[in-house]
Amino acid sequence: MQLSDESAPIGLFDSGVGGLSVYLHLAKQLPNERYIYYADTKNVPYGARSSDEIVRFTLAAVSWLYEQGCKLIVIACNSASAYALDQARKLYPQLPIVGLVPALKPAVLASKTKHVAVLATQATLTGKLLNQVITEIAQPLETSVTKCFDPQLVPWVEAGMPAQDVTALRLSERLDEFHRLGIDHLVLGCTHYPFFKPILQTQIAQQNLGITVVDSGAAIAARVQQLLAETAPPSYRQLTLLPSDTISSPMLDFYATNYYPGIGDLVQSLISQPVRLLSEQSIAYQ
Ligand code: DGL
């Protein structure tokens, strides 16, 4: 596969702002790229939706990003990847499409207690990608996988993670419970969750809970970098793989299916960089 236009943007898609946690890894790893982000804020959260709905929304997003001329698309949503990755790839066989699966494999391989937890949406927990890793990796290594979800976590992140919310308290109680169960690795199986990883790590350190928190962001950025290196000509490789400390933040264009009040501020606070909010028209005419 050869990239059609090396200067074309990389597309990212999530039900909401969660995929920005993946964008942060990409921006660090590939700072010379242009990025375009599609947040389906009209339909977030996806977690409790039917597989048919998730497929329909995901294919609409992928089609939109494809029409913007993206050279590679990251489905930066575990729930969407669980149900629609195969179909998206079938529809666009010439386009590299990277999907997300919770980082269960590295957690299982590193677990000493042979008990790990996956915190994800209901869709991801029942979807085939995660369950394949359980069957192929966790079971042969006799490692127990405790699946858990809280339907309020995604809305809590979308609301900017207010500290006084009862969701924060429930999260803290969950960590204590994981510790009691002898869980030594917690997999954040939803791209919204790395935004509260520092809160979890602070509690783990303060109470000495001995739990390592893992997510897939860095591995996804490495996979994208590898795909670009494989598909781009050598001149392009030299340009995009410059060390990240030589460059400031890359350009991010952000498109949402619903621009609720405060969304621009939320995005800027999550990624600590200015962002350009796009309407569909501004893309069509730029
Ligand atoms: N960021 C999405 C994921 O990784 C959240 C899904 C949702 O909208 O519930 O699964």
PDB file of C-alpha atoms and ligand atoms in Angstrom:
ATOM      1  CA  MET A   1       0.000   0.000   0.000  1.00  0.00           C
ATOM      2  CA  GLN A   2       1.372   3.459  -0.956  1.00  0.00           C
ATOM      3  CA  LEU A   3       0.085   6.695   0.567  1.00  0.00           C
ATOM      4  CA  SER A   4      -1.889   8.686  -1.995  1.00  0.00           C
ATOM      5  CA  ASP A   5      -0.973  12.105  -0.560  1.00  0.00           C
ATOM      6  CA  GLU A   6       1.714  12.278   2.114  1.00  0.00           C
ATOM      7  CA  SER A   7       0.662  15.734   3.283  1.00  0.00           C
ATOM      8  CA  ALA A   8      -2.955  14.627   3.820  1.00  0.00           C
ATOM      9  CA  PRO A   9      -4.222  14.624   7.416  1.00  0.00           C
ATOM     10  CA  ILE A  10      -4.549  11.680   9.779  1.00  0.00           C
ATOM     11  CA  GLY A  11      -8.193  11.227  10.803  1.00  0.00           C
ATOM     12  CA  LEU A  12      -9.275  10.351  14.331  1.00  0.00           C
ATOM     13  CA  PHE A  13     -12.740   9.359  15.420  1.00  0.00           C
ATOM     14  CA  ASP A  14     -14.418   8.852  18.769  1.00  0.00           C
ATOM     15  CA  SER A  15     -17.919   9.084  20.202  1.00  0.00           C
ATOM     16  CA  GLY A  16     -16.739  12.225  22.017  1.00  0.00           C
ATOM     17  CA  VAL A  17     -13.567  13.792  23.374  1.00  0.00           C
ATOM     18  CA  GLY A  18     -11.998  10.507  24.576  1.00  0.00           C
ATOM     19  CA  GLY A  19     -10.011   9.916  21.387  1.00  0.00           C
ATOM     20  CA  LEU A  20      -8.046  13.042  22.234  1.00  0.00           C
ATOM     21  CA  SER A  21      -6.088  10.865  24.670  1.00  0.00           C
ATOM     22  CA  VAL A  22      -4.868   8.949  21.603  1.00  0.00           C
ATOM     23  CA  TYR A  23      -4.260  12.206  19.736  1.00  0.00           C
ATOM     24  CA  LEU A  24      -1.888  13.310  22.539  1.00  0.00           C
ATOM     25  CA  HIS A  25       0.309  10.258  21.925  1.00  0.00           C
ATOM     26  CA  LEU A  26       0.198  10.774  18.157  1.00  0.00           C
ATOM     27  CA  ALA A  27       1.058  14.470  18.479  1.00  0.00           C
ATOM     28  CA  LYS A  28       4.114  13.566  20.552  1.00  0.00           C
ATOM     29  CA  GLN A  29       5.232  10.771  18.257  1.00  0.00           C
ATOM     30  CA  LEU A  30       4.347  12.385  14.907  1.00  0.00           C
ATOM     31  CA  PRO A  31       4.367  16.140  15.481  1.00  0.00           C
ATOM     32  CA  ASN A  32       4.734  17.081  11.813  1.00  0.00           C
ATOM     33  CA  GLU A  33       1.418  15.552  10.816  1.00  0.00           C
ATOM     34  CA  ARG A  34      -1.887  17.323  10.359  1.00  0.00           C
ATOM     35  CA  TYR A  35      -4.800  15.876  12.305  1.00  0.00           C
ATOM     36  CA  ILE A  36      -8.531  16.026  11.851  1.00  0.00           C
ATOM     37  CA  TYR A  37     -10.771  14.810  14.656  1.00  0.00           C
ATOM     38  CA  TYR A  38     -14.415  13.759  14.444  1.00  0.00           C
ATOM     39  CA  ALA A  39     -16.350  13.666  17.742  1.00  0.00           C
ATOM     40  CA  ASP A  40     -19.839  12.222  17.525  1.00  0.00           C
ATOM     41  CA  THR A  41     -21.039  14.369  20.417  1.00  0.00           C
ATOM     42  CA  LYS A  42     -24.627  14.090  19.201  1.00  0.00           C
ATOM     43  CA  ASN A  43     -24.651  10.354  19.973  1.00  0.00           C
ATOM     44  CA  VAL A  44     -22.171   9.996  22.847  1.00  0.00           C
ATOM     45  CA  PRO A  45     -22.022   7.749  24.855  1.00  0.00           C
ATOM     46  CA  TYR A  46     -21.833   4.689  22.611  1.00  0.00           C
ATOM     47  CA  GLY A  47     -21.162   2.225  25.442  1.00  0.00           C
ATOM     48  CA  ALA A  48     -24.729   1.034  26.039  1.00  0.00           C
ATOM     49  CA  ARG A  49     -25.899   1.307  22.415  1.00  0.00           C
ATOM     50  CA  SER A  50     -26.739  -1.631  20.170  1.00  0.00           C
ATOM     51  CA  SER A  51     -24.088  -3.012  17.857  1.00  0.00           C
ATOM     52  CA  ASP A  52     -26.179  -1.892  14.840  1.00  0.00           C
ATOM     53  CA  GLU A  53     -26.174   1.719  16.028  1.00  0.00           C
ATOM     54  CA  ILE A  54     -22.453   1.664  16.784  1.00  0.00           C
ATOM     55  CA  VAL A  55     -21.727   0.280  13.310  1.00  0.00           C
ATOM     56  CA  ARG A  56     -23.941   2.911  11.645  1.00  0.00           C
ATOM     57  CA  PHE A  57     -22.367   5.847  13.534  1.00  0.00           C
ATOM     58  CA  THR A  58     -18.838   4.559  13.012  1.00  0.00           C
ATOM     59  CA  LEU A  59     -19.216   4.015   9.280  1.00  0.00           C
ATOM     60  CA  ALA A  60     -20.679   7.528   8.938  1.00  0.00           C
ATOM     61  CA  ALA A  61     -17.650   8.964  10.735  1.00  0.00           C
ATOM     62  CA  VAL A  62     -15.140   6.951   8.719  1.00  0.00           C
ATOM     63  CA  SER A  63     -16.868   7.958   5.487  1.00  0.00           C
ATOM     64  CA  TRP A  64     -16.741  11.629   6.516  1.00  0.00           C
ATOM     65  CA  LEU A  65     -13.036  11.458   7.372  1.00  0.00           C
ATOM     66  CA  TYR A  66     -12.352   9.620   4.126  1.00  0.00           C
ATOM     67  CA  GLU A  67     -14.113  12.402   2.203  1.00  0.00           C
ATOM     68  CA  GLN A  68     -11.851  14.968   3.913  1.00  0.00           C
ATOM     69  CA  GLY A  69      -8.954  13.154   2.226  1.00  0.00           C
ATOM     70  CA  CYS A  70      -7.430  11.468   5.296  1.00  0.00           C
ATOM     71  CA  LYS A  71      -4.519   9.179   4.429  1.00  0.00           C
ATOM     72  CA  LEU A  72      -4.990   7.037   7.553  1.00  0.00           C
ATOM     73  CA  ILE A  73      -7.814   6.786  10.059  1.00  0.00           C
ATOM     74  CA  VAL A  74      -7.636   5.846  13.725  1.00  0.00           C
ATOM     75  CA  ILE A  75     -10.898   4.629  15.220  1.00  0.00           C
ATOM     76  CA  ALA A  76      -9.893   6.040  18.613  1.00  0.00           C
ATOM     77  CA  CYS A  77     -12.785   4.341  20.384  1.00  0.00           C
ATOM     78  CA  ASN A  78     -12.715   0.816  21.782  1.00  0.00           C
ATOM     79  CA  SER A  79     -16.510   0.453  21.575  1.00  0.00           C
ATOM     80  CA  ALA A  80     -16.608   1.465  17.897  1.00  0.00           C
ATOM     81  CA  SER A  81     -13.611  -0.728  17.050  1.00  0.00           C
ATOM     82  CA  ALA A  82     -15.226  -3.727  18.771  1.00  0.00           C
ATOM     83  CA  TYR A  83     -18.175  -3.691  16.386  1.00  0.00           C
ATOM     84  CA  ALA A  84     -17.225  -1.757  13.245  1.00  0.00           C
ATOM     85  CA  LEU A  85     -13.489  -2.101  12.567  1.00  0.00           C
ATOM     86  CA  ASP A  86     -13.836  -5.094  10.241  1.00  0.00           C
ATOM     87  CA  GLN A  87     -16.623  -3.479   8.239  1.00  0.00           C
ATOM     88  CA  ALA A  88     -14.780  -0.162   7.910  1.00  0.00           C
ATOM     89  CA  ARG A  89     -11.701  -1.958   6.612  1.00  0.00           C
ATOM     90  CA  LYS A  90     -13.806  -3.910   4.117  1.00  0.00           C
ATOM     91  CA  LEU A  91     -15.408  -0.707   2.818  1.00  0.00           C
ATOM     92  CA  TYR A  92     -12.050   1.098   2.401  1.00  0.00           C
ATOM     93  CA  PRO A  93      -9.530  -1.631   1.581  1.00  0.00           C
ATOM     94  CA  GLN A  94      -7.003   0.883   0.230  1.00  0.00           C
ATOM     95  CA  LEU A  95      -7.038   3.013   3.397  1.00  0.00           C
ATOM     96  CA  PRO A  96      -5.025   2.099   6.505  1.00  0.00           C
ATOM     97  CA  ILE A  97      -7.506   1.990   9.416  1.00  0.00           C
ATOM     98  CA  VAL A  98      -6.192   1.454  12.950  1.00  0.00           C
ATOM     99  CA  GLY A  99      -8.592   0.306  15.666  1.00  0.00           C
ATOM    100  CA  LEU A 100      -8.359   0.079  19.428  1.00  0.00           C
ATOM    101  CA  VAL A 101      -8.547  -2.904  21.724  1.00  0.00           C
ATOM    102  CA  PRO A 102      -7.953  -2.639  25.488  1.00  0.00           C
ATOM    103  CA  ALA A 103      -4.282  -3.243  26.386  1.00  0.00           C
ATOM    104  CA  LEU A 104      -5.101  -6.531  28.099  1.00  0.00           C
ATOM    105  CA  LYS A 105      -2.269  -8.512  26.532  1.00  0.00           C
ATOM    106  CA  PRO A 106       0.606  -6.493  28.102  1.00  0.00           C
ATOM    107  CA  ALA A 107      -1.278  -6.445  31.413  1.00  0.00           C
ATOM    108  CA  VAL A 108      -1.666 -10.239  31.436  1.00  0.00           C
ATOM    109  CA  LEU A 109       1.967 -10.759  30.457  1.00  0.00           C
ATOM    110  CA  ALA A 110       3.144  -8.466  33.276  1.00  0.00           C
ATOM    111  CA  SER A 111       0.740  -9.644  35.995  1.00  0.00           C
ATOM    112  CA  LYS A 112       2.353 -11.375  38.954  1.00  0.00           C
ATOM    113  CA  THR A 113      -0.900 -12.060  40.841  1.00  0.00           C
ATOM    114  CA  LYS A 114      -2.479 -13.502  37.666  1.00  0.00           C
ATOM    115  CA  HIS A 115      -5.492 -11.322  38.190  1.00  0.00           C
ATOM    116  CA  VAL A 116      -6.151  -8.197  36.121  1.00  0.00           C
ATOM    117  CA  ALA A 117      -9.139  -5.895  35.631  1.00  0.00           C
ATOM    118  CA  VAL A 118     -10.507  -4.252  32.509  1.00  0.00           C
ATOM    119  CA  LEU A 119     -12.545  -1.098  32.988  1.00  0.00           C
ATOM    120  CA  ALA A 120     -14.426  -0.415  29.758  1.00  0.00           C
ATOM    121  CA  THR A 121     -17.854   0.245  28.295  1.00  0.00           C
ATOM    122  CA  GLN A 122     -20.420  -2.503  28.106  1.00  0.00           C
ATOM    123  CA  ALA A 123     -19.998  -2.597  24.312  1.00  0.00           C
ATOM    124  CA  THR A 124     -16.247  -3.161  24.588  1.00  0.00           C
ATOM    125  CA  LEU A 125     -16.631  -5.772  27.338  1.00  0.00           C
ATOM    126  CA  THR A 126     -19.034  -7.849  25.236  1.00  0.00           C
ATOM    127  CA  GLY A 127     -17.362  -7.148  21.878  1.00  0.00           C
ATOM    128  CA  LYS A 128     -15.302  -9.733  20.063  1.00  0.00           C
ATOM    129  CA  LEU A 129     -11.890  -7.973  20.088  1.00  0.00           C
ATOM    130  CA  LEU A 130     -11.464  -8.030  23.873  1.00  0.00           C
ATOM    131  CA  ASN A 131     -12.915 -11.510  24.267  1.00  0.00           C
ATOM    132  CA  GLN A 132     -10.493 -12.813  21.670  1.00  0.00           C
ATOM    133  CA  VAL A 133      -7.578 -11.574  23.813  1.00  0.00           C
ATOM    134  CA  ILE A 134      -9.131 -13.236  26.874  1.00  0.00           C
ATOM    135  CA  THR A 135      -9.427 -16.568  25.050  1.00  0.00           C
ATOM    136  CA  GLU A 136      -6.063 -16.420  23.299  1.00  0.00           C
ATOM    137  CA  ILE A 137      -3.842 -14.792  25.945  1.00  0.00           C
ATOM    138  CA  ALA A 138      -5.413 -14.632  29.426  1.00  0.00           C
ATOM    139  CA  GLN A 139      -6.910 -18.135  29.587  1.00  0.00           C
ATOM    140  CA  PRO A 140      -3.811 -20.029  28.393  1.00  0.00           C
ATOM    141  CA  LEU A 141      -1.782 -18.090  31.004  1.00  0.00           C
ATOM    142  CA  GLU A 142      -4.394 -18.898  33.675  1.00  0.00           C
ATOM    143  CA  THR A 143      -4.958 -15.229  34.415  1.00  0.00           C
ATOM    144  CA  SER A 144      -8.364 -14.079  35.689  1.00  0.00           C
ATOM    145  CA  VAL A 145      -9.870 -11.057  34.012  1.00  0.00           C
ATOM    146  CA  THR A 146     -12.387  -9.049  36.028  1.00  0.00           C
ATOM    147  CA  LYS A 147     -14.548  -6.977  33.705  1.00  0.00           C
ATOM    148  CA  CYS A 148     -16.158  -3.836  35.060  1.00  0.00           C
ATOM    149  CA  PHE A 149     -17.984  -0.809  33.795  1.00  0.00           C
ATOM    150  CA  ASP A 150     -19.592   2.362  35.058  1.00  0.00           C
ATOM    151  CA  PRO A 151     -21.965   4.017  32.571  1.00  0.00           C
ATOM    152  CA  GLN A 152     -21.290   7.411  34.152  1.00  0.00           C
ATOM    153  CA  LEU A 153     -17.550   7.503  33.424  1.00  0.00           C
ATOM    154  CA  VAL A 154     -17.801   8.705  29.814  1.00  0.00           C
ATOM    155  CA  PRO A 155     -20.387  11.436  30.609  1.00  0.00           C
ATOM    156  CA  TRP A 156     -18.184  12.460  33.575  1.00  0.00           C
ATOM    157  CA  VAL A 157     -15.150  12.967  31.302  1.00  0.00           C
ATOM    158  CA  GLU A 158     -17.325  14.762  28.729  1.00  0.00           C
ATOM    159  CA  ALA A 159     -18.371  17.097  31.564  1.00  0.00           C
ATOM    160  CA  GLY A 160     -14.732  17.925  32.387  1.00  0.00           C
ATOM    161  CA  MET A 161     -14.401  15.491  35.359  1.00  0.00           C
ATOM    162  CA  PRO A 162     -15.891  17.588  38.189  1.00  0.00           C
ATOM    163  CA  ALA A 163     -14.123  16.437  41.398  1.00  0.00           C
ATOM    164  CA  GLN A 164     -17.234  16.622  43.600  1.00  0.00           C
ATOM    165  CA  ASP A 165     -19.168  14.190  41.365  1.00  0.00           C
ATOM    166  CA  VAL A 166     -20.242  10.845  42.856  1.00  0.00           C
ATOM    167  CA  THR A 167     -18.559   9.120  39.858  1.00  0.00           C
ATOM    168  CA  ALA A 168     -15.168  10.150  41.259  1.00  0.00           C
ATOM    169  CA  LEU A 169     -16.046   8.583  44.608  1.00  0.00           C
ATOM    170  CA  ARG A 170     -17.214   5.346  42.968  1.00  0.00           C
ATOM    171  CA  LEU A 171     -13.953   5.173  41.030  1.00  0.00           C
ATOM    172  CA  SER A 172     -11.979   5.484  44.211  1.00  0.00           C
ATOM    173  CA  GLU A 173     -14.033   2.698  45.870  1.00  0.00           C
ATOM    174  CA  ARG A 174     -13.418   0.524  42.810  1.00  0.00           C
ATOM    175  CA  LEU A 175      -9.658   0.829  43.278  1.00  0.00           C
ATOM    176  CA  ASP A 176      -9.945  -0.349  46.877  1.00  0.00           C
ATOM    177  CA  GLU A 177     -12.009  -3.307  45.704  1.00  0.00           C
ATOM    178  CA  PHE A 178      -9.418  -4.209  43.021  1.00  0.00           C
ATOM    179  CA  HIS A 179      -6.749  -4.166  45.712  1.00  0.00           C
ATOM    180  CA  ARG A 180      -8.812  -6.463  47.959  1.00  0.00           C
ATOM    181  CA  LEU A 181      -9.262  -8.877  45.038  1.00  0.00           C
ATOM    182  CA  GLY A 182      -5.499  -9.056  44.448  1.00  0.00           C
ATOM    183  CA  ILE A 183      -5.659  -7.338  41.049  1.00  0.00           C
ATOM    184  CA  ASP A 184      -2.236  -5.943  40.123  1.00  0.00           C
ATOM    185  CA  HIS A 185      -3.011  -4.434  36.680  1.00  0.00           C
ATOM    186  CA  LEU A 186      -5.903  -2.226  35.683  1.00  0.00           C
ATOM    187  CA  VAL A 187      -6.535  -1.831  31.956  1.00  0.00           C
ATOM    188  CA  LEU A 188      -8.259   1.383  30.911  1.00  0.00           C
ATOM    189  CA  GLY A 189     -10.279  -0.001  27.998  1.00  0.00           C
ATOM    190  CA  CYS A 190     -11.918   3.219  26.882  1.00  0.00           C
ATOM    191  CA  THR A 191     -10.140   6.192  25.352  1.00  0.00           C
ATOM    192  CA  HIS A 192     -11.937   8.602  27.681  1.00  0.00           C
ATOM    193  CA  TYR A 193     -10.341   7.029  30.747  1.00  0.00           C
ATOM    194  CA  PRO A 194      -6.644   8.026  30.383  1.00  0.00           C
ATOM    195  CA  PHE A 195      -7.776  11.554  31.229  1.00  0.00           C
ATOM    196  CA  PHE A 196      -8.402  10.414  34.800  1.00  0.00           C
ATOM    197  CA  LYS A 197      -5.344   8.152  34.957  1.00  0.00           C
ATOM    198  CA  PRO A 198      -3.425  10.734  37.093  1.00  0.00           C
ATOM    199  CA  ILE A 199      -6.272  10.686  39.660  1.00  0.00           C
ATOM    200  CA  LEU A 200      -6.078   6.879  39.862  1.00  0.00           C
ATOM    201  CA  GLN A 201      -2.297   6.887  40.103  1.00  0.00           C
ATOM    202  CA  THR A 202      -2.341   9.421  42.931  1.00  0.00           C
ATOM    203  CA  GLN A 203      -4.723   7.258  44.986  1.00  0.00           C
ATOM    204  CA  ILE A 204      -2.754   4.089  44.190  1.00  0.00           C
ATOM    205  CA  ALA A 205       0.476   5.736  45.358  1.00  0.00           C
ATOM    206  CA  GLN A 206      -1.046   7.335  48.473  1.00  0.00           C
ATOM    207  CA  GLN A 207      -2.707   4.110  49.652  1.00  0.00           C
ATOM    208  CA  ASN A 208       0.045   1.840  48.386  1.00  0.00           C
ATOM    209  CA  LEU A 209      -2.434  -0.309  46.446  1.00  0.00           C
ATOM    210  CA  GLY A 210       0.189  -1.892  44.166  1.00  0.00           C
ATOM    211  CA  ILE A 211      -1.864  -1.561  40.965  1.00  0.00           C
ATOM    212  CA  THR A 212      -0.344  -0.640  37.592  1.00  0.00           C
ATOM    213  CA  VAL A 213      -2.667   1.266  35.272  1.00  0.00           C
ATOM    214  CA  VAL A 214      -2.259   0.630  31.535  1.00  0.00           C
ATOM    215  CA  ASP A 215      -3.849   1.955  28.360  1.00  0.00           C
ATOM    216  CA  SER A 216      -3.292   1.553  24.608  1.00  0.00           C
ATOM    217  CA  GLY A 217      -2.390   5.136  23.603  1.00  0.00           C
ATOM    218  CA  ALA A 218       1.368   4.741  23.148  1.00  0.00           C
ATOM    219  CA  ALA A 219       1.037   1.408  21.315  1.00  0.00           C
ATOM    220  CA  ILE A 220      -1.470   2.938  18.892  1.00  0.00           C
ATOM    221  CA  ALA A 221       0.842   5.869  18.124  1.00  0.00           C
ATOM    222  CA  ALA A 222       3.682   3.404  17.500  1.00  0.00           C
ATOM    223  CA  ARG A 223       1.455   1.385  15.163  1.00  0.00           C
ATOM    224  CA  VAL A 224       0.487   4.504  13.189  1.00  0.00           C
ATOM    225  CA  GLN A 225       4.127   5.529  12.929  1.00  0.00           C
ATOM    226  CA  GLN A 226       5.024   2.066  11.664  1.00  0.00           C
ATOM    227  CA  LEU A 227       2.217   2.077   9.079  1.00  0.00           C
ATOM    228  CA  LEU A 228       3.244   5.498   7.768  1.00  0.00           C
ATOM    229  CA  ALA A 229       6.869   4.428   7.570  1.00  0.00           C
ATOM    230  CA  GLU A 230       5.877   1.301   5.628  1.00  0.00           C
ATOM    231  CA  THR A 231       3.630   3.105   3.163  1.00  0.00           C
ATOM    232  CA  ALA A 232       5.455   6.424   2.612  1.00  0.00           C
ATOM    233  CA  PRO A 233       8.437   7.140   0.355  1.00  0.00           C
ATOM    234  CA  PRO A 234      11.878   7.609   2.086  1.00  0.00           C
ATOM    235  CA  SER A 235      11.880  11.437   1.713  1.00  0.00           C
ATOM    236  CA  TYR A 236       8.624  11.621   3.627  1.00  0.00           C
ATOM    237  CA  ARG A 237       9.914   9.337   6.339  1.00  0.00           C
ATOM    238  CA  GLN A 238      12.799  11.696   7.083  1.00  0.00           C
ATOM    239  CA  LEU A 239      10.395  14.611   7.373  1.00  0.00           C
ATOM    240  CA  THR A 240       7.779  13.043   9.636  1.00  0.00           C
ATOM    241  CA  LEU A 241      10.048  11.155  11.962  1.00  0.00           C
ATOM    242  CA  LEU A 242      11.937  14.185  13.244  1.00  0.00           C
ATOM    243  CA  PRO A 243      12.411  14.085  17.026  1.00  0.00           C
ATOM    244  CA  SER A 244       9.387  15.582  18.769  1.00  0.00           C
ATOM    245  CA  ASP A 245      11.350  18.168  20.782  1.00  0.00           C
ATOM    246  CA  THR A 246      12.215  20.079  17.596  1.00  0.00           C
ATOM    247  CA  ILE A 247       8.574  20.866  16.854  1.00  0.00           C
ATOM    248  CA  SER A 248       5.735  22.653  18.647  1.00  0.00           C
ATOM    249  CA  SER A 249       2.209  21.174  18.774  1.00  0.00           C
ATOM    250  CA  PRO A 250       0.816  19.929  15.472  1.00  0.00           C
ATOM    251  CA  MET A 251      -2.299  21.380  13.937  1.00  0.00           C
ATOM    252  CA  LEU A 252      -5.592  19.875  15.113  1.00  0.00           C
ATOM    253  CA  ASP A 253      -8.880  20.508  13.362  1.00  0.00           C
ATOM    254  CA  PHE A 254     -11.823  19.419  15.487  1.00  0.00           C
ATOM    255  CA  TYR A 255     -15.222  18.584  14.099  1.00  0.00           C
ATOM    256  CA  ALA A 256     -18.215  17.649  16.292  1.00  0.00           C
ATOM    257  CA  THR A 257     -21.691  16.450  15.367  1.00  0.00           C
ATOM    258  CA  ASN A 258     -22.978  18.644  18.215  1.00  0.00           C
ATOM    259  CA  TYR A 259     -21.185  21.794  19.361  1.00  0.00           C
ATOM    260  CA  TYR A 260     -22.604  22.131  22.852  1.00  0.00           C
ATOM    261  CA  PRO A 261     -21.602  25.252  24.820  1.00  0.00           C
ATOM    262  CA  GLY A 262     -18.103  24.971  26.261  1.00  0.00           C
ATOM    263  CA  ILE A 263     -16.883  22.164  24.005  1.00  0.00           C
ATOM    264  CA  GLY A 264     -13.984  24.268  22.658  1.00  0.00           C
ATOM    265  CA  ASP A 265     -12.770  25.055  26.193  1.00  0.00           C
ATOM    266  CA  LEU A 266     -13.086  21.406  27.200  1.00  0.00           C
ATOM    267  CA  VAL A 267     -10.996  20.237  24.238  1.00  0.00           C
ATOM    268  CA  GLN A 268      -8.335  22.870  24.887  1.00  0.00           C
ATOM    269  CA  SER A 269      -8.154  21.970  28.571  1.00  0.00           C
ATOM    270  CA  LEU A 270      -7.783  18.257  27.784  1.00  0.00           C
ATOM    271  CA  ILE A 271      -4.975  18.674  25.261  1.00  0.00           C
ATOM    272  CA  SER A 272      -3.439  21.975  26.480  1.00  0.00           C
ATOM    273  CA  GLN A 273      -3.158  23.456  23.023  1.00  0.00           C
ATOM    274  CA  PRO A 274      -5.292  25.685  20.826  1.00  0.00           C
ATOM    275  CA  VAL A 275      -7.687  23.876  18.538  1.00  0.00           C
ATOM    276  CA  ARG A 276      -9.594  24.920  15.429  1.00  0.00           C
ATOM    277  CA  LEU A 277     -13.311  24.078  15.633  1.00  0.00           C
ATOM    278  CA  LEU A 278     -14.697  23.277  12.199  1.00  0.00           C
ATOM    279  CA  SER A 279     -18.121  23.331  10.731  1.00  0.00           C
ATOM    280  CA  GLU A 280     -18.819  20.970   7.852  1.00  0.00           C
ATOM    281  CA  GLN A 281     -19.001  24.031   5.577  1.00  0.00           C
ATOM    282  CA  SER A 282     -15.601  25.335   6.581  1.00  0.00           C
ATOM    283  CA  ILE A 283     -14.079  22.018   5.518  1.00  0.00           C
ATOM    284  CA  ALA A 284     -15.949  21.987   2.225  1.00  0.00           C
ATOM    285  CA  TYR A 285     -14.702  25.474   1.315  1.00  0.00           C
ATOM    286  CA  GLN A 286     -11.188  25.605   2.709  1.00  0.00           C
TER     287      GLN A 286
HETATM  288  N1  DGL B   1     -14.040   6.487  23.971  1.00  0.00           N
HETATM  289  C1  DGL B   1     -15.014   5.446  23.758  1.00  0.00           C
HETATM  290  C2  DGL B   1     -14.344   4.078  23.917  1.00  0.00           C
HETATM  291  O1  DGL B   1     -13.136   3.971  23.858  1.00  0.00           O
HETATM  292  C3  DGL B   1     -16.192   5.734  24.646  1.00  0.00           C
HETATM  293  C4  DGL B   1     -17.410   4.965  24.307  1.00  0.00           C
HETATM  294  C5  DGL B   1     -18.691   5.628  24.707  1.00  0.00           C
HETATM  295  O2  DGL B   1     -19.051   6.629  24.078  1.00  0.00           O
HETATM  296  O3  DGL B   1     -19.366   5.100  25.604  1.00  0.00           O
HETATM  297  O4  DGL B   1     -15.006   3.061  24.060  1.00  0.00           O
END
